[in-house]
PDB file of C-alpha atoms in Angstrom:
ATOM      1  CA  MET A 621     -22.949  -3.787 -10.168  1.00 43.00           C
ATOM      2  CA  ASP A 622     -25.784  -3.073  -7.763  1.00 48.00           C
ATOM      3  CA  SER A 623     -24.770  -2.056  -4.324  1.00 55.00           C
ATOM      4  CA  ILE A 624     -24.642  -4.941  -1.886  1.00 55.00           C
ATOM      5  CA  PHE A 625     -25.038  -2.335   0.807  1.00 57.00           C
ATOM      6  CA  LYS A 626     -28.733  -1.628   0.095  1.00 55.00           C
ATOM      7  CA  THR A 627     -29.360   0.152   3.361  1.00 54.00           C
ATOM      8  CA  ARG A 628     -26.469   1.896   4.998  1.00 53.00           C
ATOM      9  CA  SER A 629     -26.709   2.612   8.676  1.00 54.00           C
ATOM     10  CA  LYS A 630     -24.126   3.529  11.255  1.00 52.00           C
ATOM     11  CA  ILE A 631     -23.953  -0.059  12.488  1.00 64.00           C
ATOM     12  CA  ASP A 632     -23.101  -1.873   9.249  1.00 87.00           C
ATOM     13  CA  ILE A 633     -20.032  -4.117   9.258  1.00 92.00           C
ATOM     14  CA  TYR A 634     -19.351  -6.533   6.383  1.00 93.00           C
ATOM     15  CA  GLU A 635     -16.999  -9.398   5.636  1.00 96.00           C
ATOM     16  CA  ILE A 636     -15.959  -9.754   1.987  1.00 96.00           C
ATOM     17  CA  ASN A 637     -14.167 -12.938   0.944  1.00 98.00           C
ATOM     18  CA  TYR A 638     -12.837 -14.103  -2.405  1.00 97.00           C
ATOM     19  CA  LYS A 639      -9.925 -15.855  -4.034  1.00 98.00           C
ATOM     20  CA  VAL A 640      -7.690 -13.920  -6.383  1.00 98.00           C
ATOM     21  CA  ARG A 641      -4.991 -15.151  -8.768  1.00 98.00           C
ATOM     22  CA  PHE A 642      -2.715 -12.780 -10.651  1.00 97.00           C
ATOM     23  CA  ILE A 643      -1.852 -14.319 -14.008  1.00 97.00           C
ATOM     24  CA  SER A 644       0.434 -11.689 -15.508  1.00 96.00           C
ATOM     25  CA  GLY A 645       1.380  -8.043 -15.337  1.00 94.00           C
ATOM     26  CA  PHE A 646       0.729  -5.752 -12.358  1.00 94.00           C
ATOM     27  CA  LYS A 647       4.125  -4.131 -12.764  1.00 92.00           C
ATOM     28  CA  GLY A 648       2.843  -0.702 -13.815  1.00 87.00           C
ATOM     29  CA  SER A 649       1.800   2.416 -11.996  1.00 85.00           C
ATOM     30  CA  ARG A 650      -1.093   2.253  -9.501  1.00 89.00           C
ATOM     31  CA  GLU A 651      -2.870  -0.878 -10.785  1.00 92.00           C
ATOM     32  CA  SER A 652      -5.938  -1.397  -8.616  1.00 94.00           C
ATOM     33  CA  PHE A 653      -7.692  -4.784  -8.636  1.00 95.00           C
ATOM     34  CA  PHE A 654     -10.319  -4.257  -5.916  1.00 95.00           C
ATOM     35  CA  GLN A 655     -12.208  -1.188  -4.748  1.00 94.00           C
ATOM     36  CA  ILE A 656     -14.975  -0.147  -2.440  1.00 92.00           C
ATOM     37  CA  HIS A 657     -16.455   2.737  -4.397  1.00 89.00           C
ATOM     38  CA  GLN A 658     -19.492   4.909  -3.793  1.00 87.00           C
ATOM     39  CA  SER A 659     -22.094   6.296  -6.150  1.00 81.00           C
ATOM     40  CA  ASP A 660     -25.782   6.329  -6.920  1.00 80.00           C
ATOM     41  CA  SER A 661     -27.903   7.675  -9.741  1.00 82.00           C
ATOM     42  CA  GLY A 662     -26.988  11.356 -10.058  1.00 83.00           C
ATOM     43  CA  CYS A 663     -24.461  11.142  -7.242  1.00 83.00           C
ATOM     44  CA  ARG A 664     -20.796  10.304  -7.708  1.00 79.00           C
ATOM     45  CA  GLY A 665     -18.277   9.811  -4.983  1.00 83.00           C
ATOM     46  CA  ALA A 666     -14.649   8.865  -4.691  1.00 85.00           C
ATOM     47  CA  PRO A 667     -13.393   5.366  -3.848  1.00 89.00           C
ATOM     48  CA  LEU A 668     -13.372   4.588  -0.146  1.00 90.00           C
ATOM     49  CA  VAL A 669     -10.811   1.780  -0.520  1.00 93.00           C
ATOM     50  CA  MET A 670      -8.437   0.938  -3.371  1.00 93.00           C
ATOM     51  CA  VAL A 671      -6.238  -2.158  -3.192  1.00 95.00           C
ATOM     52  CA  LYS A 672      -3.471  -1.812  -5.745  1.00 94.00           C
ATOM     53  CA  PHE A 673      -0.022  -2.705  -6.885  1.00 95.00           C
ATOM     54  CA  ASP A 674       2.435   0.055  -7.719  1.00 94.00           C
ATOM     55  CA  GLN A 675       5.435  -0.919  -9.820  1.00 93.00           C
ATOM     56  CA  GLY A 676       4.839  -4.574  -8.882  1.00 96.00           C
ATOM     57  CA  ILE A 677       4.524  -4.038  -5.131  1.00 97.00           C
ATOM     58  CA  LEU A 678       1.406  -4.383  -2.969  1.00 97.00           C
ATOM     59  CA  TYR A 679       1.919  -2.283   0.153  1.00 94.00           C
ATOM     60  CA  GLY A 680       0.414  -3.133   3.530  1.00 93.00           C
ATOM     61  CA  ASN A 681       1.890  -4.041   6.909  1.00 92.00           C
ATOM     62  CA  THR A 682       4.578  -5.633   4.763  1.00 93.00           C
ATOM     63  CA  ALA A 683       5.330  -5.345   1.057  1.00 96.00           C
ATOM     64  CA  ILE A 684       4.415  -8.194  -1.284  1.00 96.00           C
ATOM     65  CA  THR A 685       5.843  -8.276  -4.767  1.00 97.00           C
ATOM     66  CA  ILE A 686       3.826  -9.594  -7.678  1.00 97.00           C
ATOM     67  CA  GLU A 687       6.544 -12.222  -8.179  1.00 97.00           C
ATOM     68  CA  ASP A 688       5.776 -13.591  -4.686  1.00 96.00           C
ATOM     69  CA  ILE A 689       2.196 -14.487  -5.590  1.00 97.00           C
ATOM     70  CA  ILE A 690       1.857 -14.602  -9.391  1.00 97.00           C
ATOM     71  CA  GLY A 691       0.072 -17.731 -10.571  1.00 98.00           C
ATOM     72  CA  ASN A 692      -1.072 -18.734  -7.062  1.00 98.00           C
ATOM     73  CA  TRP A 693      -4.540 -18.418  -5.565  1.00 98.00           C
ATOM     74  CA  VAL A 694      -4.601 -15.968  -2.634  1.00 98.00           C
ATOM     75  CA  ASN A 695      -7.426 -15.936  -0.086  1.00 98.00           C
ATOM     76  CA  PHE A 696      -8.581 -12.348   0.356  1.00 98.00           C
ATOM     77  CA  LYS A 697     -10.731 -11.225   3.277  1.00 98.00           C
ATOM     78  CA  MET A 698     -11.831  -7.699   4.101  1.00 97.00           C
ATOM     79  CA  ILE A 699     -13.672  -6.528   7.190  1.00 97.00           C
ATOM     80  CA  LEU A 700     -15.408  -3.344   6.066  1.00 94.00           C
ATOM     81  CA  ASP A 701     -16.549  -1.259   9.023  1.00 92.00           C
ATOM     82  CA  LEU A 702     -18.967   1.539   8.142  1.00 87.00           C
ATOM     83  CA  VAL A 703     -19.232   2.356  11.848  1.00 84.00           C
ATOM     84  CA  ASP A 704     -15.576   3.349  12.289  1.00 88.00           C
ATOM     85  CA  MET A 705     -14.971   4.129   8.579  1.00 90.00           C
ATOM     86  CA  SER A 706     -12.149   1.585   8.562  1.00 94.00           C
ATOM     87  CA  TYR A 707     -11.151  -1.726   7.039  1.00 95.00           C
ATOM     88  CA  ASP A 708      -8.854  -4.667   7.653  1.00 97.00           C
ATOM     89  CA  ILE A 709      -7.507  -6.844   4.848  1.00 97.00           C
ATOM     90  CA  TYR A 710      -6.226 -10.371   5.351  1.00 98.00           C
ATOM     91  CA  LEU A 711      -4.225 -12.269   2.745  1.00 97.00           C
ATOM     92  CA  ASN A 712      -4.133 -16.024   3.328  1.00 97.00           C
ATOM     93  CA  ASP A 713      -5.471 -15.413   6.860  1.00 97.00           C
ATOM     94  CA  LYS A 714      -2.651 -13.008   7.791  1.00 96.00           C
ATOM     95  CA  LEU A 715      -3.476  -9.392   8.600  1.00 97.00           C
ATOM     96  CA  PHE A 716      -2.072  -7.311   5.768  1.00 97.00           C
ATOM     97  CA  ILE A 717      -3.699  -3.872   6.048  1.00 95.00           C
ATOM     98  CA  GLU A 718      -5.449  -1.983   8.857  1.00 95.00           C
ATOM     99  CA  ASP A 719      -6.526   1.415   7.617  1.00 94.00           C
ATOM    100  CA  ARG A 720      -9.161   4.126   7.491  1.00 92.00           C
ATOM    101  CA  PHE A 721     -11.205   5.030   4.407  1.00 91.00           C
ATOM    102  CA  ARG A 722      -9.483   7.318   1.897  1.00 82.00           C
ATOM    103  CA  THR A 723     -12.419   9.726   2.038  1.00 83.00           C
ATOM    104  CA  THR A 724     -15.749  10.112   3.812  1.00 79.00           C
ATOM    105  CA  LEU A 725     -19.011   8.507   2.786  1.00 79.00           C
ATOM    106  CA  ASN A 726     -20.908  10.782   0.447  1.00 75.00           C
ATOM    107  CA  GLY A 727     -24.410  11.285   1.854  1.00 74.00           C
ATOM    108  CA  CYS A 728     -26.203  10.605  -1.442  1.00 79.00           C
ATOM    109  CA  ALA A 729     -24.026   7.681  -2.584  1.00 79.00           C
ATOM    110  CA  ARG A 730     -24.011   4.003  -1.625  1.00 82.00           C
ATOM    111  CA  PRO A 731     -20.853   1.925  -1.291  1.00 86.00           C
ATOM    112  CA  HIS A 732     -20.369  -0.901  -3.788  1.00 87.00           C
ATOM    113  CA  ILE A 733     -17.657  -3.385  -4.734  1.00 92.00           C
ATOM    114  CA  LYS A 734     -15.609  -3.099  -7.919  1.00 92.00           C
ATOM    115  CA  PHE A 735     -13.576  -6.089  -9.076  1.00 91.00           C
ATOM    116  CA  GLY A 736     -11.228  -5.670 -12.011  1.00 91.00           C
ATOM    117  CA  ILE A 737      -8.188  -3.789 -13.177  1.00 91.00           C
ATOM    118  CA  TYR A 738      -8.313  -0.018 -12.847  1.00 87.00           C
ATOM    119  CA  ARG A 739      -5.301   2.145 -13.556  1.00 81.00           C
ATOM    120  CA  PRO A 740      -4.665   5.665 -14.661  1.00 77.00           C
ATOM    121  CA  GLY A 741      -3.334   6.518 -18.063  1.00 73.00           C
ATOM    122  CA  TYR A 742      -0.796   9.245 -18.428  1.00 74.00           C
ATOM    123  CA  TYR A 743       1.008  11.301 -21.032  1.00 79.00           C
ATOM    124  CA  SER A 744       4.752  11.508 -21.570  1.00 82.00           C
ATOM    125  CA  THR A 745       6.589  14.805 -21.523  1.00 88.00           C
ATOM    126  CA  ASN A 746       6.233  15.071 -25.314  1.00 92.00           C
ATOM    127  CA  GLY A 747       2.423  14.840 -24.996  1.00 88.00           C
ATOM    128  CA  SER A 748       1.984  11.311 -26.374  1.00 87.00           C
ATOM    129  CA  LEU A 749      -0.257   8.813 -24.567  1.00 82.00           C
ATOM    130  CA  VAL A 750       1.717   6.152 -22.704  1.00 78.00           C
ATOM    131  CA  ARG A 751       0.023   2.775 -23.131  1.00 75.00           C
ATOM    132  CA  ASN A 752      -0.280   0.386 -20.212  1.00 74.00           C
ATOM    133  CA  ASN A 753       1.020  -3.142 -20.481  1.00 80.00           C
ATOM    134  CA  THR A 754      -1.486  -5.970 -20.160  1.00 86.00           C
ATOM    135  CA  SER A 755      -2.359  -7.346 -16.727  1.00 93.00           C
ATOM    136  CA  ILE A 756      -4.597 -10.382 -16.105  1.00 95.00           C
ATOM    137  CA  VAL A 757      -6.327 -11.420 -12.872  1.00 97.00           C
ATOM    138  CA  ASP A 758      -8.856 -14.134 -11.913  1.00 97.00           C
ATOM    139  CA  PHE A 759     -11.445 -13.885  -9.125  1.00 97.00           C
ATOM    140  CA  ASP A 760     -13.368 -16.815  -7.648  1.00 97.00           C
ATOM    141  CA  ASP A 761     -15.658 -17.788  -4.775  1.00 97.00           C
ATOM    142  CA  MET A 762     -16.880 -14.282  -3.874  1.00 96.00           C
ATOM    143  CA  LYS A 763     -18.908 -14.014  -0.682  1.00 96.00           C
ATOM    144  CA  VAL A 764     -20.249 -11.035   1.208  1.00 94.00           C
ATOM    145  CA  LYS A 765     -21.963 -11.210   4.557  1.00 92.00           C
ATOM    146  CA  LYS A 766     -23.180  -8.688   7.060  1.00 91.00           C
ATOM    147  CA  LEU A 767     -21.509  -9.322  10.412  1.00 91.00           C
ATOM    148  CA  ASN A 768     -23.979  -7.482  12.608  1.00 83.00           C
ATOM    149  CA  PRO A 769     -27.779  -7.898  12.701  1.00 66.00           C
TER     150      PRO A 769
END
């Protein structure tokens, strides 16, 4: 996906809205469904924000279990502040997370949104690959707007 953040300055603040519905799964280890990542041609960076379930729990100001929301549409809103290197996440209009970026902006990379399921694989103690169970998620009505001129 092309970066929606075509020109990054120290005054950029964005609002990202979408609906998300978890159909099944999300009971495994570190299952991310939304990220603000950073990269550009020849320049890779680490994710700035990863929103993920771990063992069926989404952690924020409170903990939400996958069972609490599975099958229901959830309104997701993020205020992404490139000025303060912070973000706020609202679920169904209730503040869920206030946090700082996981890492700093890489000078050569541009932030971009990643929707989808991302999770690490791992090997058991006997060296065999442990397969992940299937998880399914729907996204709808995605909107991004710059909040400052």
